[in-house]
């Protein structure tokens, strides 16, 4: 700590050599797994013959030390000097180097791009114990020297997550490589396949951006390297191409973990090998044999931002919840085949595997029997390629290294598949024709353009089928382009393929070779192997005993138009379509649950699925809760069991309240005692288990969570679904003051002669945001009657629960409303001002459609505000966060940065203020906001969230009203810095309120009200 204190505190009396010595000593004494010989000073001989010394070199990191980076040109000169060092060392060693520049307090990490340093990560420290811990993690991420790090959720997020220096370096390097080679045919093809698959899976919510492709690539590459590390393989010394192709797994007899996919483009470009080796070095620091939960979920959630995941309907399940759902549904693990048809990163799979292993070891099974058994009994699939890769690695982590390397185990096929669980395209098609599985690979964009057929009997044997497809893909990819199609006889003989199947396979193989000749690579082998398994699982003889998981909560409004059509048709066929305005509130989860049961669950099989809480009590899920789904559901019906209501658990682990729904599949009809047929299924009971309590963190083990959660019998209260809030019609947008300089004014000193009572000298108030032609127009000055000088509020002076200082505008309005033309002459000051304003408007306006008065009162936005009500509520038209405040000033008008409505009572205004300022309300509104980079347009989208009308008879409403009043009092004494941007002031007030007990209770109660 003493060394760190000296480093972190700038001191003009210290020399660079003293700081350098302390930096070197700290690196050696910190837990970075370094020895004296690892930290060196390197003397460089440049091409010009001058000799320069690198201050500190550690591994592949060059550190340059200065006394104070804030002074003069010290920093730019040092950056230029450091760039030369980094480039020279890269040329000398052939390794990827990074540069670090520091004065002890400020630390900056750079990578080299086209001869220039690019800043990728920074940290500024103070001489405290907390900062020393943060700095050690940051520095270790840059140096990547520690070993045997425990792979806990916290360590994964700190050292590999989006905020870590490790991630920032790797992300920046991969981005620069992609930018260099994004026009390469192989990169373009794989990016296109990725884009098309995710568009079909995720609808319009999917952002087809290079940034997301890069993030997905880095995640998958990371997971594939971790998979090798789980087996104890030396990931740093493996050939990068072989690493990402999974060759070591094939050699080890472990299939279906790492294979050629969308994301191995990195090893097909210059510089990719070095990148993968560096990434492997970082990942080798962890002791991957000691994983006790789905840690890859933590990594995914850290890298892929919260808003992106929410927009895609990706709500990854906490470990404690997945564990207890598996315990509840998988009562006989050794005799139950379990499927998660939307497995994500594999959280449910992890706990189902661990449950099987405990039972198998208790029965005395050998490792070989155990692994064969678990891979037959626990199966996953997902349509997201990143999720599938993560889930496969999670599957390995759940089995554990010591079992995977046990000599007793045989060949392993990891049963996690990339596939369309809902079978959108195949719902009305029999794909099993003439004894063959036929996969239509034509996506109507000439992606492949042919069908690929495989004999049904081969698909039944998962291991043989997978090996056959891998062999076909390998042979097609390695033959010389345009050459003769190679013989498959050796493969047929080795895999004992019956003669009657050979013509079908040879025809498919010829198609594969043709596709490879057209430069489309061999990635479709990946498609074939994965798409076949979901279709095979849906055959009655292959269905499973238990379904678990958390289906996607993809909103109807975020689906593509084609997906919306299919969703509606499939929902109508099953009686799930709510129709009308309720349709926009529907999401994929209910249909997914029913469809998964009809496709994959045996009759009398059980399921436990995490669904939105609306599934158990909202009107648009009425059809789902019925248990009977008409003739369009593959003769499936569900006998529901009591559900779990999780909305009262704190903190919230999803942005929307959640439930768990349980049930059993029944035949479509059952016989009565009289032998007559009747509809099957059992409506979801009103009886439910009500969960409550608090968690120290959302993602924790069940053993810990169970100590703080309570479960009580209760009943579900059905809620009629509001399609829009009743406040929707009450709010109107404020008036638009355009051009601003003729309306918005400031008071100026009167002349030495003074002014009569009731008048003020004013001048146009100018803004840097004015645009041409108005910004070039000279200001207007004049003396105007004070009754026409009105305070106004806009988005710039409104904050959560309070208003700032009002601005002033010249407006031709009296108490009753706007003046008519003949009344202007009665008020000479206003009349003169208006004449000048009109002259400017007539000269500069872009269209002669509107007069100045008509523009001011466009759509009655000003006149409808008169007479001004006693009490109004306003909220912001745009912004990253919704905010609301009361307006009591009876002279003030509302400008167009705000929406306003009259409030009946103070209690109602306090209630609505509390609801609208709650952070959870912003989260619920965001999916409805106009889609753009920052989702900033709020407008009346807020009323798509069914905020109920204030009812003084409801205790929850009254408590929110009380809290709103208290929050207003807290916000009123918060000091506002007039020099600070209004958005920053809003942020500070929000943070202040969220730290109070009142702010926290408001958010909890609003979640209960709306969740």
PDB file of N, CA and C in Angstrom, residues 154-219:
ATOM      1  N   UNK A 154     -18.196 -12.903 -10.158  1.00  0.00           N
ATOM      2  CA  UNK A 154     -17.581 -11.589  -9.926  1.00  0.00           C
ATOM      3  C   UNK A 154     -16.265 -11.457 -10.685  1.00  0.00           C
ATOM      4  N   UNK A 155     -15.424 -12.480 -10.634  1.00  0.00           N
ATOM      5  CA  UNK A 155     -14.139 -12.419 -11.335  1.00  0.00           C
ATOM      6  C   UNK A 155     -14.318 -12.355 -12.844  1.00  0.00           C
ATOM      7  N   UNK A 156     -15.292 -13.083 -13.346  1.00  0.00           N
ATOM      8  CA  UNK A 156     -15.546 -13.061 -14.796  1.00  0.00           C
ATOM      9  C   UNK A 156     -15.935 -11.658 -15.236  1.00  0.00           C
ATOM     10  N   UNK A 157     -16.825 -11.023 -14.479  1.00  0.00           N
ATOM     11  CA  UNK A 157     -17.270  -9.682 -14.859  1.00  0.00           C
ATOM     12  C   UNK A 157     -16.146  -8.665 -14.708  1.00  0.00           C
ATOM     13  N   UNK A 158     -15.391  -8.747 -13.607  1.00  0.00           N
ATOM     14  CA  UNK A 158     -14.325  -7.778 -13.356  1.00  0.00           C
ATOM     15  C   UNK A 158     -13.180  -7.901 -14.357  1.00  0.00           C
ATOM     16  N   UNK A 159     -12.818  -9.128 -14.720  1.00  0.00           N
ATOM     17  CA  UNK A 159     -11.589  -9.351 -15.485  1.00  0.00           C
ATOM     18  C   UNK A 159     -11.812  -9.642 -16.960  1.00  0.00           C
ATOM     19  N   UNK A 160     -13.054 -10.028 -17.342  1.00  0.00           N
ATOM     20  CA  UNK A 160     -13.330 -10.299 -18.752  1.00  0.00           C
ATOM     21  C   UNK A 160     -14.518  -9.499 -19.279  1.00  0.00           C
ATOM     22  N   UNK A 161     -15.289  -8.873 -18.390  1.00  0.00           N
ATOM     23  CA  UNK A 161     -16.487  -8.149 -18.802  1.00  0.00           C
ATOM     24  C   UNK A 161     -16.185  -6.874 -19.559  1.00  0.00           C
ATOM     25  N   UNK A 162     -17.254  -6.221 -20.010  1.00  0.00           N
ATOM     26  CA  UNK A 162     -17.115  -5.052 -20.894  1.00  0.00           C
ATOM     27  C   UNK A 162     -16.340  -3.911 -20.253  1.00  0.00           C
ATOM     28  N   UNK A 163     -16.346  -3.823 -18.914  1.00  0.00           N
ATOM     29  CA  UNK A 163     -15.624  -2.740 -18.255  1.00  0.00           C
ATOM     30  C   UNK A 163     -14.174  -3.040 -17.967  1.00  0.00           C
ATOM     31  N   UNK A 164     -13.723  -4.242 -18.286  1.00  0.00           N
ATOM     32  CA  UNK A 164     -12.348  -4.634 -17.971  1.00  0.00           C
ATOM     33  C   UNK A 164     -11.372  -4.158 -19.034  1.00  0.00           C
ATOM     34  N   UNK A 165     -10.140  -3.954 -18.627  1.00  0.00           N
ATOM     35  CA  UNK A 165      -9.111  -3.555 -19.598  1.00  0.00           C
ATOM     36  C   UNK A 165      -8.850  -4.691 -20.584  1.00  0.00           C
ATOM     37  N   UNK A 166      -8.969  -5.946 -20.121  1.00  0.00           N
ATOM     38  CA  UNK A 166      -8.780  -7.093 -21.014  1.00  0.00           C
ATOM     39  C   UNK A 166      -9.742  -7.020 -22.189  1.00  0.00           C
ATOM     40  N   UNK A 167     -11.022  -6.863 -21.861  1.00  0.00           N
ATOM     41  CA  UNK A 167     -12.028  -6.824 -22.916  1.00  0.00           C
ATOM     42  C   UNK A 167     -11.815  -5.627 -23.832  1.00  0.00           C
ATOM     43  N   UNK A 168     -11.548  -4.475 -23.256  1.00  0.00           N
ATOM     44  CA  UNK A 168     -11.395  -3.269 -24.072  1.00  0.00           C
ATOM     45  C   UNK A 168     -10.232  -3.398 -25.058  1.00  0.00           C
ATOM     46  N   UNK A 169      -9.152  -4.020 -24.619  1.00  0.00           N
ATOM     47  CA  UNK A 169      -8.019  -4.247 -25.527  1.00  0.00           C
ATOM     48  C   UNK A 169      -8.393  -5.210 -26.643  1.00  0.00           C
ATOM     49  N   UNK A 170      -8.993  -6.342 -26.262  1.00  0.00           N
ATOM     50  CA  UNK A 170      -9.333  -7.349 -27.266  1.00  0.00           C
ATOM     51  C   UNK A 170     -10.409  -6.844 -28.222  1.00  0.00           C
ATOM     52  N   UNK A 171     -11.366  -6.115 -27.689  1.00  0.00           N
ATOM     53  CA  UNK A 171     -12.438  -5.569 -28.531  1.00  0.00           C
ATOM     54  C   UNK A 171     -11.875  -4.569 -29.531  1.00  0.00           C
ATOM     55  N   UNK A 172     -10.975  -3.718 -29.085  1.00  0.00           N
ATOM     56  CA  UNK A 172     -10.387  -2.716 -29.976  1.00  0.00           C
ATOM     57  C   UNK A 172      -9.550  -3.381 -31.068  1.00  0.00           C
ATOM     58  N   UNK A 173      -8.784  -4.400 -30.691  1.00  0.00           N
ATOM     59  CA  UNK A 173      -7.941  -5.084 -31.681  1.00  0.00           C
ATOM     60  C   UNK A 173      -8.788  -5.807 -32.716  1.00  0.00           C
ATOM     61  N   UNK A 174      -9.823  -6.519 -32.250  1.00  0.00           N
ATOM     62  CA  UNK A 174     -10.680  -7.226 -33.202  1.00  0.00           C
ATOM     63  C   UNK A 174     -11.393  -6.250 -34.129  1.00  0.00           C
ATOM     64  N   UNK A 175     -11.814  -5.108 -33.592  1.00  0.00           N
ATOM     65  CA  UNK A 175     -12.507  -4.111 -34.416  1.00  0.00           C
ATOM     66  C   UNK A 175     -11.593  -3.587 -35.524  1.00  0.00           C
ATOM     67  N   UNK A 176     -10.330  -3.361 -35.198  1.00  0.00           N
ATOM     68  CA  UNK A 176      -9.416  -2.852 -36.222  1.00  0.00           C
ATOM     69  C   UNK A 176      -9.136  -3.916 -37.275  1.00  0.00           C
ATOM     70  N   UNK A 177      -9.039  -5.182 -36.862  1.00  0.00           N
ATOM     71  CA  UNK A 177      -8.842  -6.268 -37.818  1.00  0.00           C
ATOM     72  C   UNK A 177     -10.061  -6.407 -38.734  1.00  0.00           C
ATOM     73  N   UNK A 178     -11.240  -6.312 -38.156  1.00  0.00           N
ATOM     74  CA  UNK A 178     -12.451  -6.412 -38.964  1.00  0.00           C
ATOM     75  C   UNK A 178     -12.527  -5.267 -39.972  1.00  0.00           C
ATOM     76  N   UNK A 179     -12.185  -4.070 -39.521  1.00  0.00           N
ATOM     77  CA  UNK A 179     -12.243  -2.912 -40.413  1.00  0.00           C
ATOM     78  C   UNK A 179     -11.313  -3.103 -41.608  1.00  0.00           C
ATOM     79  N   UNK A 180     -10.156  -3.721 -41.371  1.00  0.00           N
ATOM     80  CA  UNK A 180      -9.195  -3.959 -42.444  1.00  0.00           C
ATOM     81  C   UNK A 180      -9.693  -4.991 -43.448  1.00  0.00           C
ATOM     82  N   UNK A 181     -10.412  -6.013 -42.973  1.00  0.00           N
ATOM     83  CA  UNK A 181     -10.717  -7.166 -43.820  1.00  0.00           C
ATOM     84  C   UNK A 181     -12.212  -7.410 -44.013  1.00  0.00           C
ATOM     85  N   UNK A 182     -13.050  -6.415 -43.707  1.00  0.00           N
ATOM     86  CA  UNK A 182     -14.488  -6.659 -43.777  1.00  0.00           C
ATOM     87  C   UNK A 182     -14.995  -6.889 -45.203  1.00  0.00           C
ATOM     88  N   UNK A 183     -14.191  -6.498 -46.205  1.00  0.00           N
ATOM     89  CA  UNK A 183     -14.602  -6.725 -47.595  1.00  0.00           C
ATOM     90  C   UNK A 183     -14.116  -8.057 -48.140  1.00  0.00           C
ATOM     91  N   UNK A 184     -13.409  -8.820 -47.315  1.00  0.00           N
ATOM     92  CA  UNK A 184     -12.964 -10.151 -47.718  1.00  0.00           C
ATOM     93  C   UNK A 184     -14.186 -11.037 -47.969  1.00  0.00           C
ATOM     94  N   UNK A 185     -14.192 -11.851 -49.045  1.00  0.00           N
ATOM     95  CA  UNK A 185     -15.364 -12.689 -49.355  1.00  0.00           C
ATOM     96  C   UNK A 185     -15.786 -13.593 -48.199  1.00  0.00           C
ATOM     97  N   UNK A 186     -14.822 -14.216 -47.529  1.00  0.00           N
ATOM     98  CA  UNK A 186     -15.205 -15.132 -46.437  1.00  0.00           C
ATOM     99  C   UNK A 186     -15.795 -14.379 -45.257  1.00  0.00           C
ATOM    100  N   UNK A 187     -15.253 -13.193 -44.957  1.00  0.00           N
ATOM    101  CA  UNK A 187     -15.807 -12.393 -43.862  1.00  0.00           C
ATOM    102  C   UNK A 187     -17.210 -11.923 -44.228  1.00  0.00           C
ATOM    103  N   UNK A 188     -17.384 -11.467 -45.455  1.00  0.00           N
ATOM    104  CA  UNK A 188     -18.693 -10.999 -45.895  1.00  0.00           C
ATOM    105  C   UNK A 188     -19.730 -12.117 -45.846  1.00  0.00           C
ATOM    106  N   UNK A 189     -19.348 -13.309 -46.316  1.00  0.00           N
ATOM    107  CA  UNK A 189     -20.286 -14.414 -46.353  1.00  0.00           C
ATOM    108  C   UNK A 189     -20.729 -14.810 -44.947  1.00  0.00           C
ATOM    109  N   UNK A 190     -19.785 -14.891 -44.027  1.00  0.00           N
ATOM    110  CA  UNK A 190     -20.133 -15.321 -42.676  1.00  0.00           C
ATOM    111  C   UNK A 190     -20.945 -14.252 -41.943  1.00  0.00           C
ATOM    112  N   UNK A 191     -20.627 -13.012 -42.219  1.00  0.00           N
ATOM    113  CA  UNK A 191     -21.423 -11.952 -41.614  1.00  0.00           C
ATOM    114  C   UNK A 191     -22.845 -11.967 -42.160  1.00  0.00           C
ATOM    115  N   UNK A 192     -23.006 -12.250 -43.442  1.00  0.00           N
ATOM    116  CA  UNK A 192     -24.333 -12.324 -44.057  1.00  0.00           C
ATOM    117  C   UNK A 192     -25.153 -13.460 -43.452  1.00  0.00           C
ATOM    118  N   UNK A 193     -24.539 -14.632 -43.299  1.00  0.00           N
ATOM    119  CA  UNK A 193     -25.239 -15.767 -42.698  1.00  0.00           C
ATOM    120  C   UNK A 193     -25.673 -15.440 -41.269  1.00  0.00           C
ATOM    121  N   UNK A 194     -24.771 -14.823 -40.537  1.00  0.00           N
ATOM    122  CA  UNK A 194     -25.072 -14.408 -39.161  1.00  0.00           C
ATOM    123  C   UNK A 194     -26.271 -13.467 -39.140  1.00  0.00           C
ATOM    124  N   UNK A 195     -26.248 -12.481 -40.029  1.00  0.00           N
ATOM    125  CA  UNK A 195     -27.307 -11.478 -40.079  1.00  0.00           C
ATOM    126  C   UNK A 195     -28.657 -12.103 -40.414  1.00  0.00           C
ATOM    127  N   UNK A 196     -28.665 -12.991 -41.398  1.00  0.00           N
ATOM    128  CA  UNK A 196     -29.938 -13.578 -41.824  1.00  0.00           C
ATOM    129  C   UNK A 196     -30.527 -14.480 -40.736  1.00  0.00           C
ATOM    130  N   UNK A 197     -29.681 -15.226 -40.103  1.00  0.00           N
ATOM    131  CA  UNK A 197     -30.172 -16.108 -39.046  1.00  0.00           C
ATOM    132  C   UNK A 197     -30.764 -15.310 -37.892  1.00  0.00           C
ATOM    133  N   UNK A 198     -30.060 -14.271 -37.455  1.00  0.00           N
ATOM    134  CA  UNK A 198     -30.543 -13.505 -36.308  1.00  0.00           C
ATOM    135  C   UNK A 198     -31.756 -12.648 -36.667  1.00  0.00           C
ATOM    136  N   UNK A 199     -31.868 -12.217 -37.905  1.00  0.00           N
ATOM    137  CA  UNK A 199     -33.078 -11.496 -38.312  1.00  0.00           C
ATOM    138  C   UNK A 199     -34.283 -12.414 -38.221  1.00  0.00           C
ATOM    139  N   UNK A 200     -34.121 -13.656 -38.670  1.00  0.00           N
ATOM    140  CA  UNK A 200     -35.232 -14.608 -38.585  1.00  0.00           C
ATOM    141  C   UNK A 200     -35.546 -14.956 -37.146  1.00  0.00           C
ATOM    142  N   UNK A 201     -34.525 -14.944 -36.284  1.00  0.00           N
ATOM    143  CA  UNK A 201     -34.725 -15.329 -34.883  1.00  0.00           C
ATOM    144  C   UNK A 201     -35.273 -14.192 -34.050  1.00  0.00           C
ATOM    145  N   UNK A 202     -34.825 -12.963 -34.317  1.00  0.00           N
ATOM    146  CA  UNK A 202     -35.060 -11.869 -33.385  1.00  0.00           C
ATOM    147  C   UNK A 202     -35.903 -10.744 -33.949  1.00  0.00           C
ATOM    148  N   UNK A 203     -36.229 -10.796 -35.241  1.00  0.00           N
ATOM    149  CA  UNK A 203     -37.117  -9.796 -35.811  1.00  0.00           C
ATOM    150  C   UNK A 203     -36.489  -8.428 -35.948  1.00  0.00           C
ATOM    151  N   UNK A 204     -37.331  -7.404 -35.943  1.00  0.00           N
ATOM    152  CA  UNK A 204     -36.854  -6.041 -36.169  1.00  0.00           C
ATOM    153  C   UNK A 204     -36.020  -5.528 -35.005  1.00  0.00           C
ATOM    154  N   UNK A 205     -36.109  -6.200 -33.864  1.00  0.00           N
ATOM    155  CA  UNK A 205     -35.306  -5.775 -32.717  1.00  0.00           C
ATOM    156  C   UNK A 205     -33.823  -6.040 -32.930  1.00  0.00           C
ATOM    157  N   UNK A 206     -33.510  -6.908 -33.880  1.00  0.00           N
ATOM    158  CA  UNK A 206     -32.108  -7.218 -34.163  1.00  0.00           C
ATOM    159  C   UNK A 206     -31.459  -6.050 -34.900  1.00  0.00           C
ATOM    160  N   UNK A 207     -30.361  -5.535 -34.345  1.00  0.00           N
ATOM    161  CA  UNK A 207     -29.599  -4.462 -34.975  1.00  0.00           C
ATOM    162  C   UNK A 207     -28.484  -5.069 -35.802  1.00  0.00           C
ATOM    163  N   UNK A 208     -28.605  -4.987 -37.096  1.00  0.00           N
ATOM    164  CA  UNK A 208     -27.608  -5.579 -37.987  1.00  0.00           C
ATOM    165  C   UNK A 208     -26.424  -4.620 -38.107  1.00  0.00           C
ATOM    166  N   UNK A 209     -25.560  -4.626 -37.090  1.00  0.00           N
ATOM    167  CA  UNK A 209     -24.431  -3.704 -37.065  1.00  0.00           C
ATOM    168  C   UNK A 209     -23.114  -4.459 -36.994  1.00  0.00           C
ATOM    169  N   UNK A 210     -22.073  -3.832 -37.496  1.00  0.00           N
ATOM    170  CA  UNK A 210     -20.741  -4.416 -37.395  1.00  0.00           C
ATOM    171  C   UNK A 210     -20.322  -4.568 -35.941  1.00  0.00           C
ATOM    172  N   UNK A 211     -20.700  -3.600 -35.114  1.00  0.00           N
ATOM    173  CA  UNK A 211     -20.319  -3.668 -33.698  1.00  0.00           C
ATOM    174  C   UNK A 211     -20.850  -4.931 -33.043  1.00  0.00           C
ATOM    175  N   UNK A 212     -22.117  -5.269 -33.315  1.00  0.00           N
ATOM    176  CA  UNK A 212     -22.692  -6.464 -32.693  1.00  0.00           C
ATOM    177  C   UNK A 212     -22.038  -7.727 -33.246  1.00  0.00           C
ATOM    178  N   UNK A 213     -21.728  -7.735 -34.535  1.00  0.00           N
ATOM    179  CA  UNK A 213     -21.041  -8.893 -35.125  1.00  0.00           C
ATOM    180  C   UNK A 213     -19.670  -9.087 -34.473  1.00  0.00           C
ATOM    181  N   UNK A 214     -18.967  -7.995 -34.240  1.00  0.00           N
ATOM    182  CA  UNK A 214     -17.654  -8.067 -33.577  1.00  0.00           C
ATOM    183  C   UNK A 214     -17.810  -8.580 -32.147  1.00  0.00           C
ATOM    184  N   UNK A 215     -18.809  -8.069 -31.421  1.00  0.00           N
ATOM    185  CA  UNK A 215     -19.026  -8.510 -30.041  1.00  0.00           C
ATOM    186  C   UNK A 215     -19.379  -9.990 -29.994  1.00  0.00           C
ATOM    187  N   UNK A 216     -20.229 -10.439 -30.923  1.00  0.00           N
ATOM    188  CA  UNK A 216     -20.587 -11.847 -30.969  1.00  0.00           C
ATOM    189  C   UNK A 216     -19.366 -12.712 -31.299  1.00  0.00           C
ATOM    190  N   UNK A 217     -18.556 -12.242 -32.243  1.00  0.00           N
ATOM    191  CA  UNK A 217     -17.356 -12.994 -32.604  1.00  0.00           C
ATOM    192  C   UNK A 217     -16.435 -13.151 -31.406  1.00  0.00           C
ATOM    193  N   UNK A 218     -16.214 -12.064 -30.686  1.00  0.00           N
ATOM    194  CA  UNK A 218     -15.327 -12.119 -29.525  1.00  0.00           C
ATOM    195  C   UNK A 218     -15.896 -13.042 -28.446  1.00  0.00           C
ATOM    196  N   UNK A 219     -17.195 -12.991 -28.227  1.00  0.00           N
ATOM    197  CA  UNK A 219     -17.818 -13.877 -27.242  1.00  0.00           C
ATOM    198  C   UNK A 219     -17.656 -15.341 -27.615  1.00  0.00           C
TER     199      UNK A 219
END
